[in-house]
Amino acid sequence: MNFTIRDATAADVGTILRFITELAVFENAGHEVEASQESLTASLFGPGAVTGAAILEADGVPAGFAVWFFNYSTWQARNGLYLEDLYISPDYRGSGAGKLLLRHLARIAVDKGCGRFEWSVLDWNEPAIRVYDAIGAEPQNEWIRYRLAGDKLKEFAAG
């Protein structure tokens, strides 16, 4: 099997949406997907987009994707690369495809002078955790991630 990785384009939004939906279903959150082809086109490829996306192909067939953005570390006074989502279709898991996509993103981080490459993983996703441990990534167990969304976000913002 021959894997290649390329930058995603607006022509890929249908594939990206399919992968997002598959990932959400895998994470038992399919009902939370609000993305559409239109919103993905605008947010990934429109004016002012702050995200990047890549498509992993196996012999020319889309087999996975990654979406990332640059964050910032005040302590390092440098950007970091934050991986929002990485997904490999079930037929290609265990083939090293995910590791290739992670290495691709690590190269982007290094090329852009980033001080960090970070992501989150669900605590029950043991196969992914094994990959992350195997590549030398270190869990940040002392941090708790918080989120405001939907009505709670709007209520808090309104005061």
CSV table of C-alpha atoms in Angstrom, one decimal:
chain,number,residue,atom,x,y,z
A,1,MET,CA,0.0,0.0,0.0
A,2,ASN,CA,1.3,3.4,-1.0
A,3,PHE,CA,0.4,6.3,1.3
A,4,THR,CA,0.6,9.9,0.3
A,5,ILE,CA,-0.3,13.1,2.2
A,6,ARG,CA,-1.4,16.3,0.5
A,7,ASP,CA,-2.8,19.6,1.6
A,8,ALA,CA,-6.6,19.6,1.5
A,9,THR,CA,-8.4,21.9,-0.9
A,10,ALA,CA,-12.0,23.2,-1.0
A,11,ALA,CA,-12.7,20.3,-3.4
A,12,ASP,CA,-12.1,17.9,-0.4
A,13,VAL,CA,-14.8,19.3,1.9
A,14,GLY,CA,-17.2,16.4,1.1
A,15,THR,CA,-14.5,13.9,2.0
A,16,ILE,CA,-13.6,15.9,5.1
A,17,LEU,CA,-17.2,16.0,6.3
A,18,ARG,CA,-17.5,12.3,5.8
A,19,PHE,CA,-14.4,11.7,7.9
A,20,ILE,CA,-15.6,14.2,10.6
A,21,THR,CA,-18.9,12.3,10.8
A,22,GLU,CA,-17.2,8.9,11.0
A,23,LEU,CA,-14.9,10.2,13.7
A,24,ALA,CA,-17.9,11.6,15.7
A,25,VAL,CA,-19.7,8.3,15.4
A,26,PHE,CA,-16.5,6.5,16.5
A,27,GLU,CA,-16.4,8.8,19.6
A,28,ASN,CA,-20.1,8.2,20.3
A,29,ALA,CA,-20.9,11.8,19.4
A,30,GLY,CA,-22.4,11.6,15.9
A,31,HIS,CA,-25.4,13.6,17.1
A,32,GLU,CA,-23.1,16.6,17.8
A,33,VAL,CA,-21.9,17.2,14.2
A,34,GLU,CA,-23.1,20.5,13.0
A,35,ALA,CA,-20.6,21.0,10.2
A,36,SER,CA,-21.8,21.2,6.6
A,37,GLN,CA,-19.9,21.4,3.4
A,38,GLU,CA,-20.6,25.2,3.3
A,39,SER,CA,-19.4,25.8,6.9
A,40,LEU,CA,-16.3,23.7,6.3
A,41,THR,CA,-15.5,25.5,3.0
A,42,ALA,CA,-15.8,28.9,4.8
A,43,SER,CA,-13.9,27.9,8.0
A,44,LEU,CA,-11.1,25.9,6.4
A,45,PHE,CA,-10.5,27.7,3.1
A,46,GLY,CA,-12.3,31.0,3.3
A,47,PRO,CA,-10.8,34.5,3.9
A,48,GLY,CA,-9.3,34.6,7.4
A,49,ALA,CA,-9.1,30.9,7.8
A,50,VAL,CA,-6.8,29.9,10.7
A,51,THR,CA,-6.8,26.2,10.1
A,52,GLY,CA,-4.9,23.7,8.0
A,53,ALA,CA,-6.1,20.4,6.7
A,54,ALA,CA,-4.4,17.4,5.1
A,55,ILE,CA,-5.7,14.3,3.3
A,56,LEU,CA,-4.0,11.0,3.6
A,57,GLU,CA,-4.5,8.8,0.6
A,58,ALA,CA,-3.8,5.0,0.1
A,59,ASP,CA,-3.1,4.3,-3.5
A,60,GLY,CA,-5.0,7.5,-4.4
A,61,VAL,CA,-8.1,6.8,-2.2
A,62,PRO,CA,-8.8,9.1,0.7
A,63,ALA,CA,-8.0,7.1,3.9
A,64,GLY,CA,-7.8,9.7,6.6
A,65,PHE,CA,-7.4,13.4,7.4
A,66,ALA,CA,-6.1,15.9,9.9
A,67,VAL,CA,-7.2,19.4,10.8
A,68,TRP,CA,-5.0,21.7,12.9
A,69,PHE,CA,-4.4,25.3,13.8
A,70,PHE,CA,-1.7,27.3,15.4
A,71,ASN,CA,-2.0,28.3,19.0
A,72,TYR,CA,0.4,30.3,21.1
A,73,SER,CA,2.6,29.7,24.2
A,74,THR,CA,3.3,32.8,26.2
A,75,TRP,CA,6.0,31.0,28.1
A,76,GLN,CA,7.9,30.1,24.9
A,77,ALA,CA,6.8,33.3,23.0
A,78,ARG,CA,6.2,31.0,20.1
A,79,ASN,CA,3.4,29.4,18.1
A,80,GLY,CA,2.5,25.8,18.6
A,81,LEU,CA,0.6,23.5,16.4
A,82,TYR,CA,-2.6,22.1,17.8
A,83,LEU,CA,-4.1,19.0,16.2
A,84,GLU,CA,-7.9,19.3,16.4
A,85,ASP,CA,-8.7,16.0,14.7
A,86,LEU,CA,-6.9,13.1,13.1
A,87,TYR,CA,-8.9,10.2,11.7
A,88,ILE,CA,-7.9,7.1,9.8
A,89,SER,CA,-10.6,4.9,8.1
A,90,PRO,CA,-11.0,1.5,9.8
A,91,ASP,CA,-9.6,-0.3,6.8
A,92,TYR,CA,-6.2,1.5,7.2
A,93,ARG,CA,-5.8,1.4,11.0
A,94,GLY,CA,-2.8,-0.5,12.2
A,95,SER,CA,-0.9,0.2,8.9
A,96,GLY,CA,1.2,3.1,10.2
A,97,ALA,CA,-1.0,5.6,8.4
A,98,GLY,CA,-1.8,7.5,11.6
A,99,LYS,CA,1.9,7.7,12.5
A,100,LEU,CA,2.7,9.0,9.0
A,101,LEU,CA,0.1,11.8,9.4
A,102,LEU,CA,1.4,12.7,12.8
A,103,ARG,CA,4.9,12.9,11.4
A,104,HIS,CA,3.7,15.1,8.6
A,105,LEU,CA,2.2,17.5,11.1
A,106,ALA,CA,5.4,17.4,13.3
A,107,ARG,CA,7.3,18.5,10.2
A,108,ILE,CA,5.0,21.4,9.6
A,109,ALA,CA,5.4,22.4,13.3
A,110,VAL,CA,9.2,22.2,13.0
A,111,ASP,CA,9.2,24.1,9.6
A,112,LYS,CA,7.1,26.8,11.1
A,113,GLY,CA,9.2,27.2,14.2
A,114,CYS,CA,6.6,25.9,16.6
A,115,GLY,CA,7.7,25.2,20.1
A,116,ARG,CA,5.0,22.5,20.6
A,117,PHE,CA,2.8,20.0,18.9
A,118,GLU,CA,-0.2,19.1,21.0
A,119,TRP,CA,-3.5,17.3,20.9
A,120,SER,CA,-6.1,15.7,23.1
A,121,VAL,CA,-7.3,12.1,23.1
A,122,LEU,CA,-10.3,10.5,24.7
A,123,ASP,CA,-9.2,8.5,27.8
A,124,TRP,CA,-10.8,5.3,26.5
A,125,ASN,CA,-9.1,5.4,23.0
A,126,GLU,CA,-6.4,2.9,23.9
A,127,PRO,CA,-5.2,2.2,20.3
A,128,ALA,CA,-4.5,5.9,19.8
A,129,ILE,CA,-2.9,6.3,23.2
A,130,ARG,CA,-0.5,3.4,22.4
A,131,VAL,CA,0.5,5.1,19.1
A,132,TYR,CA,1.1,8.4,21.0
A,133,ASP,CA,3.1,6.7,23.7
A,134,ALA,CA,5.1,4.8,21.0
A,135,ILE,CA,6.2,8.0,19.2
A,136,GLY,CA,7.4,9.6,22.5
A,137,ALA,CA,4.5,12.0,23.1
A,138,GLU,CA,3.9,12.8,26.8
A,139,PRO,CA,0.4,13.0,28.4
A,140,GLN,CA,-0.3,16.3,30.2
A,141,ASN,CA,-2.2,14.7,33.1
A,142,GLU,CA,-2.0,17.8,35.3
A,143,TRP,CA,-4.2,19.9,33.0
A,144,ILE,CA,-8.0,19.7,32.9
A,145,ARG,CA,-9.7,20.8,29.7
A,146,TYR,CA,-12.7,23.1,30.1
A,147,ARG,CA,-15.3,24.1,27.6
A,148,LEU,CA,-18.2,26.6,27.3
A,149,ALA,CA,-20.5,25.9,24.3
A,150,GLY,CA,-24.0,26.5,23.1
A,151,ASP,CA,-26.4,28.2,25.4
A,152,LYS,CA,-24.0,28.2,28.3
A,153,LEU,CA,-21.5,30.1,26.2
A,154,LYS,CA,-24.1,32.6,25.1
A,155,GLU,CA,-25.4,33.0,28.7
A,156,PHE,CA,-22.0,33.6,30.1
A,157,ALA,CA,-21.0,36.1,27.4
A,158,ALA,CA,-24.2,38.0,28.0
A,159,GLY,CA,-23.3,38.5,31.6
